JSON list of C-alpha atoms in Angstrom, two decimals:
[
{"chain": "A", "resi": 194, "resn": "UNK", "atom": "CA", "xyz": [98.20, 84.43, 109.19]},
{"chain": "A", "resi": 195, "resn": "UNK", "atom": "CA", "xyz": [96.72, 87.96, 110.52]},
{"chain": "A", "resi": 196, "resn": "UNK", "atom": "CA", "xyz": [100.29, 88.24, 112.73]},
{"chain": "A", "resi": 197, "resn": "UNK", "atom": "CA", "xyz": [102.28, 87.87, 109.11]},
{"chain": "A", "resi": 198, "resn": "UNK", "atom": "CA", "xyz": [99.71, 90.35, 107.13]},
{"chain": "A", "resi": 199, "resn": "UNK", "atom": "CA", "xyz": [99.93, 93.20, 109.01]},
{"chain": "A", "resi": 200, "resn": "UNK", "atom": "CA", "xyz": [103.93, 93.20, 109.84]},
{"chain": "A", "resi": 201, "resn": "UNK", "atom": "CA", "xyz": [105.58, 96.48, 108.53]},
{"chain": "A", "resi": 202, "resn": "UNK", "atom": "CA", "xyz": [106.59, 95.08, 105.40]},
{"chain": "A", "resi": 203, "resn": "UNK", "atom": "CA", "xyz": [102.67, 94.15, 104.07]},
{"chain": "A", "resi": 204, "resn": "UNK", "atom": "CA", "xyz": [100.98, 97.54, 105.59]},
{"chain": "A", "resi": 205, "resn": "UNK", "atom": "CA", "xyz": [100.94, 98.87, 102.72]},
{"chain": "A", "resi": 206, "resn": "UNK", "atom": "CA", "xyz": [98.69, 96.56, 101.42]},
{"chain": "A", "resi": 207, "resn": "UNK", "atom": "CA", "xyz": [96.05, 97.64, 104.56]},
{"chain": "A", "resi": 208, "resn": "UNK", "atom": "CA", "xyz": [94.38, 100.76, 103.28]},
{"chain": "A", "resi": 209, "resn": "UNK", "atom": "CA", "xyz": [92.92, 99.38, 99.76]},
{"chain": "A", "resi": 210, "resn": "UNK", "atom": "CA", "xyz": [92.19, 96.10, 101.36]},
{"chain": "A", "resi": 211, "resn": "UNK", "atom": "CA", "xyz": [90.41, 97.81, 104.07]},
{"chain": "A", "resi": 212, "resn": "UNK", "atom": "CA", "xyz": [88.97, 100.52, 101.49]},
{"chain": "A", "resi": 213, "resn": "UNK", "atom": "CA", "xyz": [87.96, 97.16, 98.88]},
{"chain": "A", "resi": 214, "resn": "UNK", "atom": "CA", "xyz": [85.74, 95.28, 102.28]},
{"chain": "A", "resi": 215, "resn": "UNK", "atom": "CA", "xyz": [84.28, 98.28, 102.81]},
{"chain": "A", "resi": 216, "resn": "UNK", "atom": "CA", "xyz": [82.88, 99.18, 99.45]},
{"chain": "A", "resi": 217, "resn": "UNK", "atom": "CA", "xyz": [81.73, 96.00, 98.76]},
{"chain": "A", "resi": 218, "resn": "UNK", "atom": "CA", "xyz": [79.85, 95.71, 102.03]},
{"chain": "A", "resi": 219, "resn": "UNK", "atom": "CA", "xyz": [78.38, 98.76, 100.92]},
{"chain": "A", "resi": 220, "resn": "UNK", "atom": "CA", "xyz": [77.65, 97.64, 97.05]},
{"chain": "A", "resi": 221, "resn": "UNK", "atom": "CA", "xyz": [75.46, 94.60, 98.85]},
{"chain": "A", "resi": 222, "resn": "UNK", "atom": "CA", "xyz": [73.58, 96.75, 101.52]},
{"chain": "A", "resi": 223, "resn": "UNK", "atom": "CA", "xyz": [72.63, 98.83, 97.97]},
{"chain": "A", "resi": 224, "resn": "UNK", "atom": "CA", "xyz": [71.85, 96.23, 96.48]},
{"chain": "A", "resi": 225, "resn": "UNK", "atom": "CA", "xyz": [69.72, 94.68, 99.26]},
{"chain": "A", "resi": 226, "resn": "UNK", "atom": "CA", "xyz": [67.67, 97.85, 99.36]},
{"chain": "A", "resi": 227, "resn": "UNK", "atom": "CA", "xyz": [67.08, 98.06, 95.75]},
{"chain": "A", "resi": 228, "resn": "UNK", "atom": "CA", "xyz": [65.89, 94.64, 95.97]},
{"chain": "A", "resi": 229, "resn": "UNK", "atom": "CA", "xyz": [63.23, 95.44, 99.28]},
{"chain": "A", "resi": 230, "resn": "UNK", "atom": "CA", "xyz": [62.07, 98.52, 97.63]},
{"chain": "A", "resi": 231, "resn": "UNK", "atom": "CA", "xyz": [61.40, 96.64, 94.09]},
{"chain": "A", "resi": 232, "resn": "UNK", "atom": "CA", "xyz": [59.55, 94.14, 96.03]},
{"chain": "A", "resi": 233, "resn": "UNK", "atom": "CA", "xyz": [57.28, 96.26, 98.22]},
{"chain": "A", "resi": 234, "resn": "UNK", "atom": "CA", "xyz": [56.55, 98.47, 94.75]},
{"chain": "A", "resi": 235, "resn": "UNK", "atom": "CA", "xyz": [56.11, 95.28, 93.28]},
{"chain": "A", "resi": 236, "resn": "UNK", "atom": "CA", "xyz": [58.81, 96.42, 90.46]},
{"chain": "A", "resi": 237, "resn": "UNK", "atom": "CA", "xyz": [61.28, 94.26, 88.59]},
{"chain": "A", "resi": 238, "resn": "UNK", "atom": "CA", "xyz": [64.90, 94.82, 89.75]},
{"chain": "A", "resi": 239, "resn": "UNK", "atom": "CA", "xyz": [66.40, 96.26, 86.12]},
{"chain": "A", "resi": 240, "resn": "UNK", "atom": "CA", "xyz": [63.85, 98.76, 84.70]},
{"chain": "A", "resi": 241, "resn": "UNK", "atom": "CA", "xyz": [65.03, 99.69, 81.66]},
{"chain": "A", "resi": 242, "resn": "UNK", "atom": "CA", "xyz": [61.94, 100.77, 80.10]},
{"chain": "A", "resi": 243, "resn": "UNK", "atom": "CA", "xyz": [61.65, 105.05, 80.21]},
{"chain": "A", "resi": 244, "resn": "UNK", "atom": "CA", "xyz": [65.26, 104.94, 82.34]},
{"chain": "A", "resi": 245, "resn": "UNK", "atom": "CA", "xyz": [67.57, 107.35, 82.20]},
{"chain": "A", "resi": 246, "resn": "UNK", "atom": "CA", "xyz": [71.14, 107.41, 83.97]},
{"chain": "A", "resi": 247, "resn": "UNK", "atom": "CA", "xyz": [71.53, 111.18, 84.29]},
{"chain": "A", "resi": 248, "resn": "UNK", "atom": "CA", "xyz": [68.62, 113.32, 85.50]},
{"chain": "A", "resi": 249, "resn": "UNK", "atom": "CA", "xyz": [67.77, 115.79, 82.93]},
{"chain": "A", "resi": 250, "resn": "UNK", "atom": "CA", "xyz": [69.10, 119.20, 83.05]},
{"chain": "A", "resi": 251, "resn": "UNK", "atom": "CA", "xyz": [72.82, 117.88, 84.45]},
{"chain": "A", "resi": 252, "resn": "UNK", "atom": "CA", "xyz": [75.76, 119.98, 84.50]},
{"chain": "A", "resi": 253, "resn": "UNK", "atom": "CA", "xyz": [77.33, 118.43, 81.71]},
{"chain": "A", "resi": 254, "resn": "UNK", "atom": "CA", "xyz": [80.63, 120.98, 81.76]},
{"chain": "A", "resi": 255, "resn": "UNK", "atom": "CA", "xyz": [80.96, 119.78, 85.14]},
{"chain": "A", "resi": 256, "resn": "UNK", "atom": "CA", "xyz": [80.76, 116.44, 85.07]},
{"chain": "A", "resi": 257, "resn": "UNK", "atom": "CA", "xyz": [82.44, 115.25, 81.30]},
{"chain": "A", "resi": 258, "resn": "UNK", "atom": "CA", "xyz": [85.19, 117.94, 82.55]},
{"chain": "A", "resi": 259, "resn": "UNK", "atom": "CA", "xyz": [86.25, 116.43, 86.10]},
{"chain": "A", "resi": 260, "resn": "UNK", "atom": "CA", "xyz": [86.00, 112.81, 84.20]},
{"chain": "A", "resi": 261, "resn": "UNK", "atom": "CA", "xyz": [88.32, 114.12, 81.68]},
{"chain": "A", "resi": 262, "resn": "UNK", "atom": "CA", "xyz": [90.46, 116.35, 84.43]},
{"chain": "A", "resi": 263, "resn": "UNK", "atom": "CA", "xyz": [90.85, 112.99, 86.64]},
{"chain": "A", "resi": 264, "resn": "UNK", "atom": "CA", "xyz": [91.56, 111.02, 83.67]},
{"chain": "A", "resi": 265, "resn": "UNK", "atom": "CA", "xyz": [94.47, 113.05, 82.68]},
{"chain": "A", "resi": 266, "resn": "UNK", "atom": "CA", "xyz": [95.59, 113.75, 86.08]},
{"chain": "A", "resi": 267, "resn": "UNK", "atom": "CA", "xyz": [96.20, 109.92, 86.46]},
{"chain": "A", "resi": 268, "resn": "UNK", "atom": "CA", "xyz": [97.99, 109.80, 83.08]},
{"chain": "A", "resi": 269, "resn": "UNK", "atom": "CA", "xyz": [100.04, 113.15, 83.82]},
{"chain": "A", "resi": 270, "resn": "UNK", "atom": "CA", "xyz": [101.29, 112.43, 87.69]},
{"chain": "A", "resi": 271, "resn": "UNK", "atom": "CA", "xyz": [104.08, 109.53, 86.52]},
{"chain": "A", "resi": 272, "resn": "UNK", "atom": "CA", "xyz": [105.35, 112.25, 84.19]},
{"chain": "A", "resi": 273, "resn": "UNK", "atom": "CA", "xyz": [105.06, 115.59, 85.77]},
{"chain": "A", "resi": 274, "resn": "UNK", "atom": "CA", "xyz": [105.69, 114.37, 89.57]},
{"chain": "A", "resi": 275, "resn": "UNK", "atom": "CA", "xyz": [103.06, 114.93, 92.44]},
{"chain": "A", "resi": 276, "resn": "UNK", "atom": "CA", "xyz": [103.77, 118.39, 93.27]},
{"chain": "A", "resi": 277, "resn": "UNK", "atom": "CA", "xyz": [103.42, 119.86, 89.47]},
{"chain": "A", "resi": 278, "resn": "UNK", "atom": "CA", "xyz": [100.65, 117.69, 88.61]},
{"chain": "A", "resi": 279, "resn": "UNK", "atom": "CA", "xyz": [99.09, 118.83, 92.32]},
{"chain": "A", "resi": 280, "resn": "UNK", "atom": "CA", "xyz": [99.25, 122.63, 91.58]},
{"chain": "A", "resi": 281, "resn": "UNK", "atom": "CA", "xyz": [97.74, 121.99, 87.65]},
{"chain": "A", "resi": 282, "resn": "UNK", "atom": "CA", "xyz": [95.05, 119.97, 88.47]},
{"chain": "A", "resi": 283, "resn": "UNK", "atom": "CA", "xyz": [93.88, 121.63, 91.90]},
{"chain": "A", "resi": 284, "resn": "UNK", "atom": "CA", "xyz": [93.72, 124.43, 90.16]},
{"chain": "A", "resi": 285, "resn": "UNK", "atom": "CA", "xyz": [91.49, 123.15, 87.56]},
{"chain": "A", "resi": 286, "resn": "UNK", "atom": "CA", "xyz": [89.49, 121.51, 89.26]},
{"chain": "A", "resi": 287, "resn": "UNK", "atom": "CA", "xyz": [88.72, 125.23, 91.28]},
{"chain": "A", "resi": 288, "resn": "UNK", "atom": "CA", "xyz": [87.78, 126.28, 88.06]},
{"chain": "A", "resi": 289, "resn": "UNK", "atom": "CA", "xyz": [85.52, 124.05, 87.37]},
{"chain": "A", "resi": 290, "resn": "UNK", "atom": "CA", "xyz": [83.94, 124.22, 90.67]},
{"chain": "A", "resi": 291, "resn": "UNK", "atom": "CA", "xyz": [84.25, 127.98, 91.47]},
{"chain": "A", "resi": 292, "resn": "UNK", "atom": "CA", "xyz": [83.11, 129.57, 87.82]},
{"chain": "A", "resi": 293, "resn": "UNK", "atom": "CA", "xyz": [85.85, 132.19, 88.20]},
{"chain": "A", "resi": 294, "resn": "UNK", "atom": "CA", "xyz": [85.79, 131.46, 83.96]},
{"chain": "A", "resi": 295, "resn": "UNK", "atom": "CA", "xyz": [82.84, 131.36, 83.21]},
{"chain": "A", "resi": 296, "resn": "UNK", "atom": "CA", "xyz": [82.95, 127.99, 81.87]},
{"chain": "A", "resi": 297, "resn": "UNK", "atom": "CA", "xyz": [78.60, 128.39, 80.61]},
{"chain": "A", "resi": 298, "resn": "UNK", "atom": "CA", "xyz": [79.82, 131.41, 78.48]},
{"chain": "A", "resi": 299, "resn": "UNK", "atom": "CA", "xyz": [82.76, 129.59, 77.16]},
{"chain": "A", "resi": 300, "resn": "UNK", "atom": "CA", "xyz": [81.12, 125.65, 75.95]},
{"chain": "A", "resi": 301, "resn": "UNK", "atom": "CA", "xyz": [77.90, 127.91, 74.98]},
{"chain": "A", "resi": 302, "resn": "UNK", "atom": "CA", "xyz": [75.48, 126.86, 77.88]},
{"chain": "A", "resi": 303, "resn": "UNK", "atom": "CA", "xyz": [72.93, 129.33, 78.85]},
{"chain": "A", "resi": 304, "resn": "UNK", "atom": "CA", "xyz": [73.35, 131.02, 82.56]},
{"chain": "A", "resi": 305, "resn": "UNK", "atom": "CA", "xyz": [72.21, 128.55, 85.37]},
{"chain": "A", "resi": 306, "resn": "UNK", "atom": "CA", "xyz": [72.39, 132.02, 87.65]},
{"chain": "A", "resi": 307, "resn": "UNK", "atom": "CA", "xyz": [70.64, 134.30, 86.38]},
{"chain": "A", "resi": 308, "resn": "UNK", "atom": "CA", "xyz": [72.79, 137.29, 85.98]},
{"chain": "A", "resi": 309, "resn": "UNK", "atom": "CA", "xyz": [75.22, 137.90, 84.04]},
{"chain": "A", "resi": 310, "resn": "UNK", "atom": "CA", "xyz": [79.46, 136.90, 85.17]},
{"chain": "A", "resi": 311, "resn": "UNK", "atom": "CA", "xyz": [82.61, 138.28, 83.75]},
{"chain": "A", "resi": 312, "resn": "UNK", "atom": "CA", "xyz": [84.30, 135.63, 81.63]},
{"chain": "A", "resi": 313, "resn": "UNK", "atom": "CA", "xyz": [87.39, 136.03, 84.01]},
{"chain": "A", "resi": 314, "resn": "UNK", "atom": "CA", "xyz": [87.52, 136.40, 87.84]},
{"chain": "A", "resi": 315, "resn": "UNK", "atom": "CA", "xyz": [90.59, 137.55, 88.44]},
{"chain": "A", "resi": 316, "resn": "UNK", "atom": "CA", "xyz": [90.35, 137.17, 92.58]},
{"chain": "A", "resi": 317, "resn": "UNK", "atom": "CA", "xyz": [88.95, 133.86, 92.14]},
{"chain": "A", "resi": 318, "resn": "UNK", "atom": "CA", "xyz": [91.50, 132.73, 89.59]},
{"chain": "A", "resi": 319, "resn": "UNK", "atom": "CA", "xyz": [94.62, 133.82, 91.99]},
{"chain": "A", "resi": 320, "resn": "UNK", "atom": "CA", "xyz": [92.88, 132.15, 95.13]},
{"chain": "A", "resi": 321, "resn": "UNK", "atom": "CA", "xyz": [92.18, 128.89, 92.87]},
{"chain": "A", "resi": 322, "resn": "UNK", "atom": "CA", "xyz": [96.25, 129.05, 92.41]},
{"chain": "A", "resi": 323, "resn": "UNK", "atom": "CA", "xyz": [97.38, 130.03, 96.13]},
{"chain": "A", "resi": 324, "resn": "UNK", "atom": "CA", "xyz": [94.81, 126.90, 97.25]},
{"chain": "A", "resi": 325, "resn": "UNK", "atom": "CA", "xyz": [96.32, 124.61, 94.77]},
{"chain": "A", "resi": 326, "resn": "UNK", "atom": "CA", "xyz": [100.26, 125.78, 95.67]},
{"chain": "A", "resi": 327, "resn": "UNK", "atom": "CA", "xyz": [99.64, 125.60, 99.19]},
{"chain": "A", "resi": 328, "resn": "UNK", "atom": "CA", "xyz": [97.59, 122.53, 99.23]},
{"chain": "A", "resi": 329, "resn": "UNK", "atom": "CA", "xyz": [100.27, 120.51, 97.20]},
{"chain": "A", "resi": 330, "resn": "UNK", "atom": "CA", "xyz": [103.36, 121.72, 98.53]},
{"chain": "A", "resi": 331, "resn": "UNK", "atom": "CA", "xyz": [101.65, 121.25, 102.02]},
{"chain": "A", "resi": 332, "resn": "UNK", "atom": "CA", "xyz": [100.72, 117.58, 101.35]},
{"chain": "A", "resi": 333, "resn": "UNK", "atom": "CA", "xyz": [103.96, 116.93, 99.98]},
{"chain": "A", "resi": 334, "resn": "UNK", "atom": "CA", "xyz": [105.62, 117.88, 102.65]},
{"chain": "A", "resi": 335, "resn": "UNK", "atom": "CA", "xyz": [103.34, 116.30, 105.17]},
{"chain": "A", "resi": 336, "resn": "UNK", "atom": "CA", "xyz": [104.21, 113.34, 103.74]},
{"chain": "A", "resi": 337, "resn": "UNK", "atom": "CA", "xyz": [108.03, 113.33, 102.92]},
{"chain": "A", "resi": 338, "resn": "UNK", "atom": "CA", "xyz": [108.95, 115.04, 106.28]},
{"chain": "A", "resi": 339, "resn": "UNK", "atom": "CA", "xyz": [106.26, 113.93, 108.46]},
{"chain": "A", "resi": 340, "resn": "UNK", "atom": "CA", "xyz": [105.41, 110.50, 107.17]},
{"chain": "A", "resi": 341, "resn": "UNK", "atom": "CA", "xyz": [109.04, 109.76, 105.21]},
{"chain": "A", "resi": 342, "resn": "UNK", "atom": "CA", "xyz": [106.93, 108.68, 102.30]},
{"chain": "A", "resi": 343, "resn": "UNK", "atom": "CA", "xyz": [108.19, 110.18, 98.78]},
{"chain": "A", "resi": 344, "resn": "UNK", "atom": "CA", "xyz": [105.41, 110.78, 96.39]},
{"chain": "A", "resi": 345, "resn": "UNK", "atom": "CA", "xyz": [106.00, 110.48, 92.46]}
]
């Protein structure tokens, strides 16, 4: 059965399969710790009482705006192809990252830094670009000439 799983015409099924094992291997050692640390604090396993899910202060920009960026990125790719989608959201995604907007300024946040930012970076803006052009066209061709793989 292993001989007729991983012929050429089922490999790609080896990667999520081997991705799936691993992260739920993972999900029980988690949950196995959770479960030795309740007991030696003699706590109950779900604590709901004074919990909170994100610590307070979070970077909400950052985290509601890669949810969103992903989100669309997934929707976008079948329409816009790989390589168009690539350069959009890489470069996004460095501007979320790399503050060359100053994203506090713009949603109204007070400055985490300290001091005060222009509300455009020009450098940084132009190397977010030249990373996302380079690193899609690279991977795309990586894997169309290299690999003989066509992405969407």
């Amino acid at each position: 059965m292993l001989k007729e799983w991983l012929k050429m015409k089922n490999m790609h099924f080896f990667f999520p399969t081997a991705t799936a094992i691993i992260c739920g291997i993972l999900i029980v050692v988690v949950l196995i710790q959770r479960a030795l640390k309740c007991k030696k604090e003699n706590k109950p396993f779900f604590n709901f009482k004074n919990y909170h899910f994100f610590t307070p202060g979070y970077d909400r920009v950052k985290l509601w705006g890669s949810l969103i960026l992903f989100a669309l990125y997934i929707f976008l790719l079948p329409k816009i192809h790989f390589i168009a989608a690539g350069i959009i959201f890489v470069t996004l995604f460095n501007i979320l990252y790399t503050n060359c907007i100053n994203l506090e300024k713009l949603f109204g946040q007070k400055n985490s830094a300290g001091y005060a930012m222009p509300m455009v970076n020009v450098k940084d803006l132009l190397i977010s670009v030249a990373i996302a052009v380079i690193f899609s066209v690279g991977l795309w061709l990586l894997f169309f000439k290299v690999f003989n793989i066509t992405l969407p």
